[in-house]
Amino acid sequence: MNSNKITTLLFFLCLSVFGQQQITVDEIFTGAFRAKGMDALEALHNTNQYTVLNSDRSTKSMQIDLYDFATLKKVSNLIDTKNFKELAGGIDSYTFDASEKKILIACHKDKIFRHSFAADYFLYDLEAKTLTKLFDFKVQEPTFSPDGTKIAYARENNLYVYDIASKKSVAITADGKKNAVINGITDWVYEEEFAFVRAFDWSKDSRKIGYIRFDESEVPEFSMSIFKKSLYPEMQTFKYPKAGEKNSLVSLHIYDVSANTDKKVDLENYKDFYIARLKWTNDSNVLSAQVLNRHQNNLDLLFIDGTTAVAKVILNEKDKAYVDVTDDLTFLQDNSFIWTSEKDGFNHIYVYDKTGKLKNQVTKGNWEITSYYGFDEKTKNIFYQSTENGSINRDIYRIGLDGKNKIRLSKNTGTNTATFSPNFQFCITAFSSAVQPAIYTLNEAKSGKEIKVIENNQELASKLTVYNLPSKEFFVLKTAKGNELNAWIMKPKNFDASKKYPVFMFQYSGPGSQQVANAWSSANDYWFMMLTQQGYIVACVDGRGTGFKGADFKKATQLQLGKYEVEDQIDAAKVLGNYPYVDASRIGIFGWSYGGFMASNCIFQGADVFKMAIAVAPVTNWRFYDSIYTERYMQTPQENANGYDQNSPINHVSKLKGKFLLIHGSADDNVHVQNTMQMMEALIQGDKQFDSQIYPDKDHGIYGGKTRIQLYNKMTNFIKENL
C-alpha cells in the first residue's frame, strides 16, 4: 500500500470517528453540490442527431454543438459565440426552423414574468455561416413558419409577420396596448396558471396564423413598488384578476397571411371562458382549441375551419371538480389524435378518430401517465413515463397504439426520464434516486438496452463521500383517521434510537403536487441534510390533495383548500411525535408558497402540536390570489365564502402559541406581499409576537446575489433558536 492510499484511509477513518464534514449554506447555494446535466438538449427531426448548448470557461464562450444519437460523438460545432461579437453576452435559448438549416438565437433577454421575456434575436444560416440581427428592438416568442420563409413575433402587445427574404415586417394587429389589449401573448394569469406564453400558432401550410386576443381593460390592476437604488421608488402596475374578479375577455382569430385578412372565430355560445390551448391539426385548414368554462369542470376540444372560422365540438370532458388541460394532444397522419385524461380516475392515454369518436383506451390501471414522450408512426408505438412502479417512482415504457405489447424500458427503481431520437431508434435517459445522482445513458428505444454511459456524476458522488450524508427513508404513514400518506424521514447519521430528537417537517401540499419522490437531491434536500448534521430529524409527508395517486385522492380537497391538507400534516406530526426517538414537544414545520400557506395554518390550527413554523411567500387568504388557480379548486368567493374564510390562515392568528417566522419578497408578482402585510397586521392586532423578513425587490423565488444564502442562514438560525 502506497503512502497516498494510507493517508486516504486514515482520513476516512478519522471521519468515521470524529464525525462528518459539515455542509454549509454557502456551499449549497453557490452550486458546490450541483449535479452535471445536459443543457438545452434538443433532438433534431430530420436527422438522427441532437444538439446541446455547451460553455467554455477558458474562452468565456458558448457553443451549440451537434451530436450523433447512435455514437454520442460530436459531429460539429454549429456556432461559437467567440466568433461573433454580437453574441458576446451568451446564448439564452435557440430554436431551429423545420429544415434545421436556420437557427433563431435569443440573447440579452429581459424577464417579464415567470416564463415570459423579451430578447434580441439573431438569425443564423448554417449553410452560409452568416448571423443577422433581426430587429433593432426586443421581441417576444419569434416562431418560424413551417416552410421556413417567415417568422411571426410579438412586440408591445401586437403580432407581426417578418419575411426573411425581403427583411420586412407586416403587422397582423394594431390595437395592442399595455394593460388593455394583448395579441398573441398570454396575460399574467394565463402565463402563470395555464403555463404558456405564445398564444399563436402557424398552420401546417404556413398560410394562416391562429391567435388569441386578450382584452384585459376591465381586469383590476395590481401595483408594486420597486425600490432599486433610485431616489424615488418606481411603480410596476399590471393586470391581475384575483379570485372572483373580472378576467380578460378572450377571442380567437385566424389570420390569412397572403390575403392579410383576419377572421374572428364565433364562440358566442361560451360565457366567461378560457382558451387554454390552441394548436393547428395536421389538416392545414383545421385549428384546434381547448376551451374551459370558468369553473374549469367542462372542457371542449374544438376543431375550427380555417376558411370559415366555424367551430365544432369534437370532444367534451366534464368532472365534478375540474378537468386538467392536456399538453399531450398529438395529431396522427389522418388527423385522428392521441389525448390524455383522468376520466377513469387515473391519467391515461386515449386515441380518438378525427371526428372525436373514441377508438381505444391505450393504457389502464391504478397508476398515472406522468409524461407522454411521443408516437412512432412507423412502429405504431407510444412512449411514455408513468408511476406503474409506485407513485414515488417514474419509469419509461413503450406500448402499441392498440394497447398491446407493453414493455418497461427503464431498469432502475427511482426517477427515469428520456429524450428520444427523431426515428425512435435511440433515447438518452436520465436516472436518479434518493441515493444516486443523475446518470445519463444512451439506450436502444425498442428494448431499453443500455449502449453507453454519457455522464454518471461520479465526481459529485465522490465529493459527497466525506460528508457521510444521511439518505431518505421512504414509507407510508398511516394517520389515526386511517389516511395512508407517502412520506420520507431523514435521520442524523449518528442516530441513536435511545435519544429524543426534534423533528423539522417540510411540505408543499398543493393540488397535484409531489414532494415525496424517489429522485436526487434538490437544494432544499442538502439543507435538510445539513440540519440532520446539527441533530434534527427532517420529515416530509404528502397529504390528501397531492398528486399521482389518482383523481379521488388529488381532488379530495375540492372547495376546501387547507382543510384536509392541514388536518393531515397535524395528524402526521402526531404520529411522528409518538415515535420513541422523537421529542413530541419539539416539532416544527416549513413551507414555501402553498407550503407557506400550510405552515401558517399548521402553527395556528395545530398550536398544541407544532412548536415553530417558517412560512415563505405564503398565501394567507385565498381571496388575495389569482382567479384561474384559486377558482379551479374553490370556485369564486361569491359562491364559496365559507371555503375561503374557514381555511385561510389569516383568520386563525388568535390561536398562535409557538414561534413564527414570516418571509416575503416585496416584488412578488405571483403571491403578492399584500398577503404577508395583511397577516402581519392581523398578528399585530391579535397581540401576537412573530418574526419577519422582507426581501426588497425580490419576486416569488427570492433569489439573486447572496439572497438565498442570507435567507437560508436566517431560517437555520431560527430553527436552532426555537426548535
XYZ file of C-alpha atoms in Angstrom:
723
model
C 0.000 0.000 0.000
C 1.488 3.345 -1.013
C 1.609 6.441 1.212
C -1.211 8.219 -0.633
C -3.585 5.291 -0.049
C -2.586 5.118 3.628
C -3.253 8.863 4.013
C -6.650 8.499 2.343
C -7.592 5.540 4.538
C -6.602 7.412 7.710
C -8.634 10.411 6.526
C -11.826 8.341 6.170
C -11.174 6.547 9.479
C -10.905 9.939 11.163
C -14.201 10.968 9.579
C -15.942 7.886 10.937
C -14.539 8.506 14.408
C -14.838 12.266 14.700
C -17.926 12.852 12.520
C -18.954 14.189 9.169
C -17.583 17.116 7.244
C -20.226 19.777 7.761
C -22.353 21.112 4.910
C -22.704 24.893 4.802
C -25.442 27.069 3.348
C -22.794 28.839 1.259
C -21.812 25.557 -0.394
C -25.411 24.646 -1.146
C -26.295 27.924 -2.834
C -23.055 28.555 -4.695
C -23.507 25.285 -6.570
C -20.908 23.129 -4.816
C -23.222 20.117 -4.958
C -24.807 20.716 -8.339
C -25.064 17.586 -10.483
C -23.910 17.704 -14.095
C -26.579 17.544 -16.771
C -27.070 18.052 -20.495
C -28.076 21.688 -21.007
C -30.612 22.645 -23.670
C -30.663 19.160 -25.183
C -32.789 19.266 -28.314
C -33.460 16.310 -30.596
C -33.471 17.198 -34.286
C -36.263 15.945 -36.504
C -34.634 15.486 -39.894
C -31.514 13.646 -38.826
C -30.782 11.168 -36.070
C -28.926 13.826 -34.109
C -29.283 16.209 -31.192
C -27.795 19.500 -30.074
C -26.502 20.665 -26.700
C -25.693 24.185 -25.524
C -22.174 23.984 -24.099
C -19.972 26.602 -22.494
C -16.197 27.042 -22.411
C -14.964 28.754 -19.268
C -11.473 29.308 -20.653
C -12.743 31.373 -23.580
C -15.939 32.555 -21.852
C -17.877 31.435 -24.905
C -20.935 29.291 -25.603
C -21.437 26.786 -28.380
C -24.338 24.961 -29.945
C -22.813 21.551 -30.643
C -24.244 18.795 -32.813
C -24.051 15.135 -31.700
C -24.964 11.799 -33.232
C -27.534 9.752 -31.303
C -26.045 6.420 -32.342
C -22.467 7.143 -31.266
C -22.836 10.145 -28.917
C -19.877 11.623 -30.775
C -19.748 15.305 -31.540
C -20.412 15.801 -35.238
C -19.718 19.504 -35.449
C -19.899 22.866 -33.794
C -22.857 24.714 -35.262
C -21.987 28.101 -33.810
C -19.496 29.503 -31.283
C -20.188 32.862 -29.668
C -16.481 33.730 -29.654
C -16.695 34.144 -33.437
C -19.469 36.734 -33.242
C -19.112 39.879 -31.157
C -22.889 40.311 -31.301
C -23.223 37.169 -29.154
C -20.677 38.247 -26.545
C -23.378 38.181 -23.884
C -24.018 34.480 -24.495
C -26.974 32.477 -25.804
C -30.161 32.393 -23.738
C -32.088 29.967 -25.947
C -32.331 28.764 -29.538
C -34.782 27.145 -31.966
C -34.448 25.583 -35.411
C -36.623 26.070 -38.452
C -38.303 22.971 -39.918
C -35.450 22.363 -42.372
C -32.963 22.682 -39.495
C -30.781 24.899 -41.668
C -31.530 28.104 -39.767
C -31.412 28.887 -36.043
C -33.166 31.639 -34.107
C -30.906 32.685 -31.239
C -32.126 34.697 -28.233
C -29.709 36.971 -26.361
C -29.824 39.702 -23.727
C -33.270 38.707 -22.547
C -35.319 40.900 -20.235
C -37.542 38.913 -17.900
C -41.185 39.966 -17.809
C -42.909 37.410 -15.571
C -42.161 33.793 -14.615
C -41.921 32.411 -18.169
C -42.145 35.448 -20.418
C -39.306 37.610 -21.649
C -38.310 39.909 -24.481
C -34.935 39.480 -26.140
C -32.684 40.399 -29.042
C -32.940 37.761 -31.754
C -30.417 36.720 -34.363
C -30.944 34.523 -37.400
C -28.071 32.166 -38.104
C -27.818 30.480 -41.502
C -25.997 27.162 -41.046
C -25.033 26.850 -44.715
C -23.897 30.427 -45.308
C -22.449 30.746 -41.769
C -23.999 34.206 -41.519
C -25.512 35.853 -38.446
C -28.163 38.542 -38.863
C -29.765 40.608 -36.145
C -33.452 40.603 -36.985
C -34.604 43.789 -35.293
C -33.304 46.900 -33.566
C -35.718 46.193 -30.733
C -36.505 43.283 -28.441
C -39.395 40.973 -29.269
C -41.300 38.061 -27.786
C -41.789 34.490 -28.992
C -40.496 34.666 -32.601
C -41.589 31.478 -34.364
C -40.638 30.132 -37.797
C -43.383 29.342 -40.274
C -43.316 25.620 -41.194
C -41.883 26.442 -44.649
C -39.105 28.492 -43.044
C -39.756 31.647 -45.083
C -41.319 33.776 -42.368
C -41.182 34.483 -38.639
C -44.191 35.539 -36.564
C -43.420 37.527 -33.435
C -44.959 39.809 -30.826
C -43.914 43.314 -29.880
C -45.628 45.705 -27.499
C -48.826 43.607 -27.437
C -49.149 43.331 -31.212
C -48.419 40.488 -33.637
C -46.259 40.738 -36.755
C -45.024 38.557 -39.602
C -41.430 39.037 -40.764
C -40.476 37.898 -44.258
C -36.917 36.531 -44.185
C -36.206 37.192 -47.882
C -37.432 40.789 -48.010
C -36.496 41.555 -44.384
C -39.806 43.344 -43.943
C -42.497 43.001 -41.295
C -46.262 43.191 -41.719
C -48.499 43.960 -38.742
C -51.228 41.418 -38.025
C -52.777 43.567 -35.273
C -52.625 47.236 -34.367
C -54.768 47.627 -31.247
C -52.303 46.236 -28.705
C -51.832 48.443 -25.672
C -50.196 47.894 -22.281
C -52.704 46.914 -19.599
C -55.519 46.971 -22.156
C -55.181 44.624 -25.169
C -52.683 41.815 -25.840
C -52.474 39.954 -29.138
C -50.806 36.562 -29.409
C -49.169 36.627 -25.967
C -50.920 35.460 -22.810
C -51.853 37.784 -19.971
C -50.328 37.371 -16.495
C -52.788 34.826 -15.160
C -52.767 32.621 -18.273
C -48.964 32.582 -18.258
C -48.809 31.647 -14.584
C -51.662 29.148 -14.357
C -52.014 27.697 -17.863
C -48.203 27.800 -18.235
C -47.849 29.119 -21.767
C -46.782 32.448 -23.256
C -47.047 32.093 -27.040
C -50.747 32.357 -27.825
C -50.407 31.962 -31.600
C -49.647 29.078 -33.959
C -48.864 28.596 -37.652
C -50.957 26.339 -39.883
C -49.048 23.420 -41.416
C -49.016 25.065 -44.870
C -47.704 28.387 -43.460
C -50.701 30.260 -44.858
C -52.558 31.061 -41.668
C -51.907 32.022 -38.058
C -54.358 31.301 -35.271
C -54.048 33.592 -32.260
C -55.777 34.602 -29.038
C -56.626 38.212 -28.287
C -56.855 39.293 -24.637
C -58.934 42.326 -23.731
C -57.812 42.995 -20.164
C -59.096 46.561 -19.943
C -61.662 45.624 -17.256
C -59.286 43.445 -15.230
C -58.338 45.109 -11.918
C -54.750 46.362 -11.671
C -52.146 45.486 -9.085
C -49.246 47.799 -8.312
C -45.905 47.079 -6.637
C -43.215 49.473 -5.509
C -39.787 48.723 -6.998
C -37.187 50.299 -4.740
C -33.857 49.640 -6.507
C -31.275 52.339 -5.714
C -33.147 55.304 -7.081
C -34.234 58.310 -5.063
C -37.917 57.583 -5.650
C -39.393 54.070 -5.957
C -40.857 53.032 -9.296
C -44.359 51.623 -9.580
C -44.902 48.420 -11.537
C -48.556 48.092 -12.474
C -50.089 45.096 -14.218
C -53.436 43.387 -14.635
C -54.061 40.694 -12.041
C -57.518 39.108 -11.663
C -57.957 37.948 -8.078
C -60.496 35.262 -7.230
C -63.987 36.324 -8.216
C -62.832 39.411 -10.148
C -63.100 40.090 -13.878
C -60.855 38.120 -16.212
C -59.625 39.141 -19.643
C -62.198 38.820 -22.378
C -60.627 36.411 -24.846
C -61.323 35.885 -28.520
C -59.859 33.527 -31.104
C -58.773 34.741 -34.535
C -57.458 33.284 -37.786
C -55.184 35.500 -39.871
C -54.626 34.772 -43.567
C -51.013 35.730 -44.331
C -51.266 36.194 -48.115
C -54.645 37.942 -48.080
C -53.805 39.993 -44.962
C -57.286 39.304 -43.573
C -58.459 38.415 -40.085
C -61.479 36.349 -39.074
C -62.861 36.066 -35.555
C -63.999 32.595 -34.502
C -67.611 32.521 -33.327
C -67.516 31.498 -29.649
C -70.745 33.233 -28.670
C -72.050 30.055 -27.005
C -69.397 30.450 -24.296
C -69.664 32.938 -21.458
C -66.814 33.789 -19.081
C -64.452 31.177 -20.514
C -60.792 30.344 -21.077
C -58.976 29.320 -24.250
C -56.407 27.164 -22.527
C -54.619 25.826 -25.645
C -54.590 26.296 -29.408
C -52.838 24.109 -31.983
C -53.176 23.521 -35.715
C -54.007 19.951 -36.653
C -52.297 18.047 -39.482
C -55.056 19.370 -41.723
C -53.801 22.816 -42.729
C -57.334 24.145 -42.664
C -58.293 22.900 -39.187
C -57.274 24.687 -35.995
C -57.881 23.053 -32.605
C -58.564 24.835 -29.317
C -59.256 23.702 -25.770
C -61.998 25.837 -24.201
C -62.801 25.734 -20.481
C -65.663 27.266 -18.550
C -64.728 29.494 -15.603
C -65.224 26.680 -13.069
C -62.862 24.582 -15.239
C -65.051 21.495 -14.861
C -66.140 21.445 -18.512
C -63.626 21.260 -21.364
C -64.425 21.321 -25.076
C -61.893 20.393 -27.725
C -62.874 22.443 -30.757
C -61.973 21.930 -34.413
C -62.211 25.242 -36.289
C -62.470 25.605 -40.058
C -59.577 27.805 -41.206
C -61.627 29.317 -44.042
C -64.996 29.974 -42.425
C -63.799 30.208 -38.786
C -66.716 27.989 -37.761
C -66.034 25.912 -34.624
C -67.252 22.396 -33.866
C -67.019 20.493 -30.568
C -65.054 17.300 -31.243
C -64.587 16.086 -27.673
C -66.074 17.076 -24.335
C -64.867 16.258 -20.835
C -66.670 17.003 -17.591
C -65.646 16.474 -13.974
C -67.339 17.142 -10.633
C -64.188 19.021 -9.543
C -62.075 20.191 -12.508
C -60.634 18.987 -15.812
C -56.880 19.229 -16.309
C -55.709 20.801 -19.562
C -53.529 18.379 -21.539
C -50.321 19.182 -23.398
C -50.239 15.696 -24.894
C -52.629 16.301 -27.792
C -50.913 14.639 -30.777
C -52.388 14.529 -34.263
C -51.683 11.466 -36.402
C -51.402 11.446 -40.198
C -55.147 11.001 -40.742
C -55.923 13.676 -38.114
C -57.016 11.130 -35.545
C -55.434 12.127 -32.260
C -53.854 10.977 -29.015
C -55.239 12.501 -25.827
C -54.545 12.054 -22.112
C -57.282 12.210 -19.500
C -58.056 11.084 -15.959
C -61.693 10.423 -16.747
C -61.453 6.829 -15.464
C -59.897 8.035 -12.207
C -56.240 7.927 -13.293
C -54.393 9.827 -16.015
C -54.228 7.606 -19.104
C -53.728 7.676 -22.875
C -56.648 7.544 -25.322
C -56.927 7.543 -29.121
C -59.807 9.254 -30.976
C -60.609 9.422 -34.667
C -60.775 12.804 -36.403
C -64.492 13.111 -35.623
C -63.885 12.720 -31.884
C -65.072 9.105 -31.647
C -63.113 7.023 -29.121
C -61.061 4.333 -30.860
C -59.141 2.917 -27.916
C -58.035 3.473 -24.344
C -54.344 2.674 -24.700
C -53.303 2.448 -21.033
C -55.288 1.311 -17.996
C -54.658 0.718 -14.313
C -54.469 2.310 -10.889
C -51.423 4.374 -11.833
C -50.715 7.621 -13.677
C -49.185 8.647 -17.004
C -46.725 11.364 -15.928
C -45.116 12.233 -19.282
C -46.088 11.487 -22.855
C -42.929 11.244 -24.974
C -44.296 10.664 -28.454
C -45.675 8.356 -31.118
C -43.646 6.409 -33.667
C -45.723 6.320 -36.856
C -43.568 3.534 -38.334
C -43.929 1.018 -35.499
C -47.222 2.384 -34.106
C -45.692 2.568 -30.623
C -46.331 5.183 -27.947
C -43.558 6.064 -25.499
C -44.419 7.377 -22.056
C -43.381 7.784 -18.407
C -45.586 6.548 -15.577
C -45.944 5.580 -11.918
C -46.564 1.887 -12.620
C -43.682 1.021 -10.286
C -45.082 3.043 -7.377
C -46.302 6.622 -7.075
C -42.927 7.929 -5.833
C -41.079 6.407 -8.826
C -41.030 7.125 -12.559
C -40.413 4.555 -15.294
C -40.296 4.640 -19.083
C -42.466 2.367 -21.225
C -43.468 1.712 -24.793
C -46.823 0.322 -25.813
C -48.655 -0.304 -29.085
C -51.327 2.124 -30.207
C -53.734 -0.780 -29.710
C -52.733 -1.049 -26.037
C -50.795 -4.285 -26.521
C -47.147 -5.366 -26.196
C -46.239 -3.046 -23.339
C -42.547 -3.113 -22.341
C -40.792 -1.394 -19.439
C -37.713 0.276 -20.914
C -36.129 1.587 -17.701
C -34.358 -0.887 -15.448
C -33.596 1.033 -12.229
C -36.006 1.987 -9.456
C -36.191 5.734 -8.974
C -36.884 8.584 -11.383
C -36.286 7.828 -15.068
C -36.745 10.382 -17.861
C -35.996 10.184 -21.581
C -35.321 12.175 -24.740
C -35.938 10.136 -27.897
C -34.217 10.384 -31.245
C -36.453 11.522 -34.125
C -36.766 7.997 -35.525
C -37.326 6.477 -32.063
C -34.297 4.243 -32.541
C -32.418 5.629 -29.536
C -33.104 7.555 -26.367
C -30.977 9.434 -23.888
C -32.226 8.589 -20.430
C -31.559 10.194 -17.086
C -31.882 8.103 -13.953
C -31.632 9.304 -10.377
C -32.865 8.229 -6.974
C -32.651 9.459 -3.407
C -29.190 7.858 -3.180
C -27.948 8.239 -6.761
C -27.092 11.487 -8.603
C -28.301 11.629 -12.191
C -26.810 9.106 -14.607
C -27.245 9.887 -18.309
C -27.074 6.951 -20.712
C -27.660 6.175 -24.374
C -30.206 3.371 -24.805
C -31.981 1.446 -27.514
C -35.531 2.777 -27.628
C -37.113 -0.524 -28.583
C -35.684 -2.590 -25.714
C -34.266 -0.023 -23.299
C -30.866 -1.754 -23.526
C -28.048 0.490 -22.338
C -25.466 1.258 -25.009
C -23.203 3.758 -23.296
C -22.916 5.913 -20.178
C -22.747 9.621 -21.040
C -22.416 11.130 -17.556
C -22.570 9.338 -14.204
C -21.833 12.240 -11.837
C -19.201 10.100 -10.142
C -17.227 13.230 -9.348
C -20.135 14.581 -7.295
C -20.737 11.218 -5.617
C -17.063 11.027 -4.605
C -17.096 14.600 -3.379
C -20.076 13.860 -1.139
C -18.406 10.840 0.460
C -16.545 12.963 3.011
C -19.860 14.428 4.213
C -21.184 10.951 5.106
C -24.702 12.164 4.369
C -27.946 10.543 5.503
C -30.491 9.293 2.999
C -34.255 9.444 2.894
C -36.200 6.515 4.291
C -39.448 6.188 2.322
C -42.546 4.770 3.975
C -46.335 5.040 4.111
C -47.539 6.942 7.164
C -50.980 5.953 8.439
C -52.789 8.589 10.466
C -55.167 7.926 13.331
C -58.034 8.611 10.913
C -56.776 5.855 8.627
C -55.345 8.017 5.836
C -52.315 6.409 4.195
C -49.818 9.051 3.071
C -46.491 8.848 1.269
C -43.651 10.061 3.481
C -39.905 10.163 3.956
C -37.775 10.694 7.025
C -34.126 11.723 7.245
C -32.235 10.941 10.446
C -28.834 12.096 11.697
C -26.079 9.777 10.534
C -25.131 9.073 14.147
C -28.777 8.378 15.019
C -29.293 6.807 18.440
C -32.745 5.275 18.968
C -32.419 5.728 22.727
C -32.316 9.525 22.366
C -35.088 12.038 21.742
C -34.785 14.200 18.613
C -36.574 17.335 17.429
C -38.397 16.968 14.092
C -38.478 19.564 11.324
C -41.249 18.886 8.792
C -41.238 20.125 5.202
C -44.177 20.088 2.782
C -45.742 21.883 -0.176
C -49.138 20.140 -0.228
C -50.663 21.948 -3.226
C -53.175 20.173 -5.520
C -51.475 17.604 -7.729
C -48.004 18.282 -6.295
C -45.432 15.804 -5.002
C -42.538 16.200 -2.572
C -42.142 12.548 -1.569
C -40.340 11.399 -4.719
C -37.507 8.958 -5.251
C -35.206 11.414 -7.023
C -31.821 13.023 -6.418
C -31.424 15.925 -4.047
C -32.604 19.472 -4.546
C -31.019 22.442 -2.777
C -33.616 22.029 -0.033
C -32.544 18.401 0.455
C -28.951 19.429 1.073
C -30.212 21.950 3.604
C -32.199 19.222 5.318
C -29.081 17.042 5.385
C -27.237 19.957 6.973
C -29.925 20.124 9.647
C -29.510 16.412 10.400
C -25.818 17.103 10.953
C -26.949 19.533 13.648
C -29.121 16.980 15.432
C -32.527 17.313 13.754
C -34.728 14.684 12.156
C -36.331 16.008 8.959
C -39.571 14.546 7.610
C -41.888 15.145 4.673
C -45.473 13.936 4.183
C -47.638 14.278 1.060
C -51.184 14.634 2.365
C -54.509 14.389 0.626
C -54.739 16.670 -2.387
C -51.247 15.873 -3.643
C -50.742 14.048 -6.913
C -50.006 10.788 -8.702
C -52.302 8.583 -6.607
C -55.459 9.020 -8.655
C -58.108 11.685 -9.150
C -60.067 10.942 -5.969
C -57.009 11.435 -3.757
C -55.952 14.582 -5.620
C -59.402 16.158 -5.681
C -60.354 15.352 -2.070
C -59.621 18.961 -1.113
C -62.027 20.473 -3.640
C -63.817 23.618 -2.369
C -61.863 23.429 0.917
C -58.186 24.178 0.239
C -56.336 23.975 3.530
C -58.836 21.819 5.419
C -57.753 18.215 4.812
C -54.150 19.122 3.945
C -53.716 20.844 7.337
C -55.509 18.020 9.105
C -53.114 15.521 7.518
C -49.979 17.458 8.498
C -51.179 17.796 12.093
C -52.138 14.122 12.228
C -48.803 13.120 10.675
C -46.933 15.205 13.249
C -48.805 13.369 15.994
C -47.785 10.009 14.518
C -44.144 11.127 14.347
C -44.412 12.508 17.864
C -45.309 9.028 19.122
C -42.082 7.524 17.816
C -39.909 6.627 20.841
C -36.965 8.630 19.484
C -38.941 11.841 18.792
C -39.402 14.715 21.231
C -43.076 15.488 20.620
C -42.682 18.915 22.229
C -40.167 19.952 19.553
C -41.836 19.598 16.147
C -41.573 22.393 13.563
C -42.864 22.879 10.026
C -41.704 24.799 6.946
C -43.079 25.584 3.506
C -42.876 27.996 0.571
C -45.800 29.449 -1.413
C -48.633 26.913 -0.963
C -46.328 25.304 1.583
C -46.117 28.673 3.361
C -49.911 28.830 3.432
C -49.828 25.370 5.006
C -47.059 26.116 7.517
C -49.016 29.176 8.681
C -52.209 27.180 9.066
C -50.401 24.399 10.918
C -48.761 26.647 13.536
C -52.158 28.278 14.157
C -54.571 25.355 13.943
C -52.058 22.855 15.300
C -50.832 25.128 18.069
C -50.501 22.262 20.548
C -48.547 20.130 18.071
C -46.085 22.494 16.373
C -43.521 24.469 18.363
C -42.420 26.650 15.454
C -43.088 27.345 11.771
C -41.458 29.140 8.862
C -43.714 30.425 6.075
C -42.065 31.787 2.914
C -44.132 33.756 0.376
C -47.409 32.333 1.712
C -50.949 32.822 0.516
C -52.641 33.977 3.711
C -56.138 34.495 2.298
C -57.354 32.821 -0.898
C -59.296 35.977 -1.709
C -55.917 37.591 -2.485
C -54.831 35.003 -5.051
C -55.487 34.779 -8.790
C -58.705 33.669 -10.434
C -57.621 30.703 -12.567
C -55.718 28.794 -9.890
C -57.966 29.564 -6.943
C -61.314 29.088 -8.660
C -60.190 25.786 -10.197
C -60.233 24.346 -6.686
C -62.508 26.731 -4.775
C -64.935 28.284 -7.283
C -65.416 32.001 -6.593
C -65.579 33.708 -3.170
C -69.111 34.767 -4.037
C -70.099 31.083 -4.408
C -67.948 29.568 -1.647
C -67.313 32.201 1.025
C -67.004 29.664 3.857
C -64.469 27.600 1.931
C -62.306 30.694 1.535
C -62.617 32.091 5.016
C -62.607 28.981 7.207
C -59.324 27.706 5.799
C -57.327 30.895 5.282
C -54.630 31.227 7.991
C -55.172 34.965 8.349
C -58.448 34.107 10.095
C -56.765 31.833 12.673
C -53.992 34.065 14.051
C -55.590 34.183 17.513
C -54.567 30.533 18.023
C -50.819 31.163 17.665
C -48.731 29.842 20.573
C -45.368 28.903 19.061
C -42.627 30.769 17.243
C -43.476 32.001 13.756
C -41.192 33.383 11.020
C -42.899 35.104 8.092
C -40.866 35.829 4.925
C -41.751 37.503 1.626
C -40.243 39.292 -1.381
C -41.596 42.801 -1.884
C -41.754 42.405 -5.692
C -43.579 39.071 -5.714
C -45.921 39.380 -8.707
C -47.391 35.939 -8.012
C -48.242 35.727 -4.311
C -48.321 39.423 -3.502
C -46.586 40.772 -0.423
C -50.074 42.027 0.443
C -50.649 38.520 1.830
C -47.859 38.915 4.366
C -48.662 42.541 5.169
C -52.274 41.642 5.956
C -51.079 38.672 8.022
C -48.684 40.923 9.954
C -51.476 43.364 10.706
C -53.751 40.559 11.908
C -50.981 39.234 14.165
C -50.250 42.720 15.499
C -53.892 43.411 16.259
C -54.099 39.974 17.879
C -51.143 40.958 20.098
C -49.143 38.007 18.801
C -45.355 38.090 18.686
C -43.687 36.855 15.500
C -40.552 37.280 13.415
C -40.448 38.507 9.827
C -38.183 39.323 6.902
C -38.994 41.279 3.742
C -36.641 40.957 0.760
C -36.661 44.207 -1.267
C -37.418 43.854 -4.987
C -37.322 40.052 -4.853
C -40.011 38.047 -6.588
C -41.634 34.736 -5.627
C -38.338 32.867 -5.907
C -36.439 35.226 -3.548
C -33.017 34.905 -5.164
C -30.211 36.997 -6.636
C -26.712 37.728 -5.379
C -26.355 36.389 -1.842
C -30.093 36.471 -1.137
C -30.582 32.699 -0.875
C -27.539 32.371 1.381
C -28.817 35.055 3.743
C -32.340 33.592 3.655
C -31.313 30.030 4.477
C -28.864 31.160 7.143
C -31.691 33.146 8.709
C -34.024 30.152 8.641
C -31.295 27.884 10.021
C -30.673 30.240 12.940
C -34.408 30.499 13.604
C -34.683 26.700 13.760
C -31.697 26.377 16.094
C -33.046 29.069 18.405
C -36.644 27.827 18.505
C -36.635 24.078 17.938
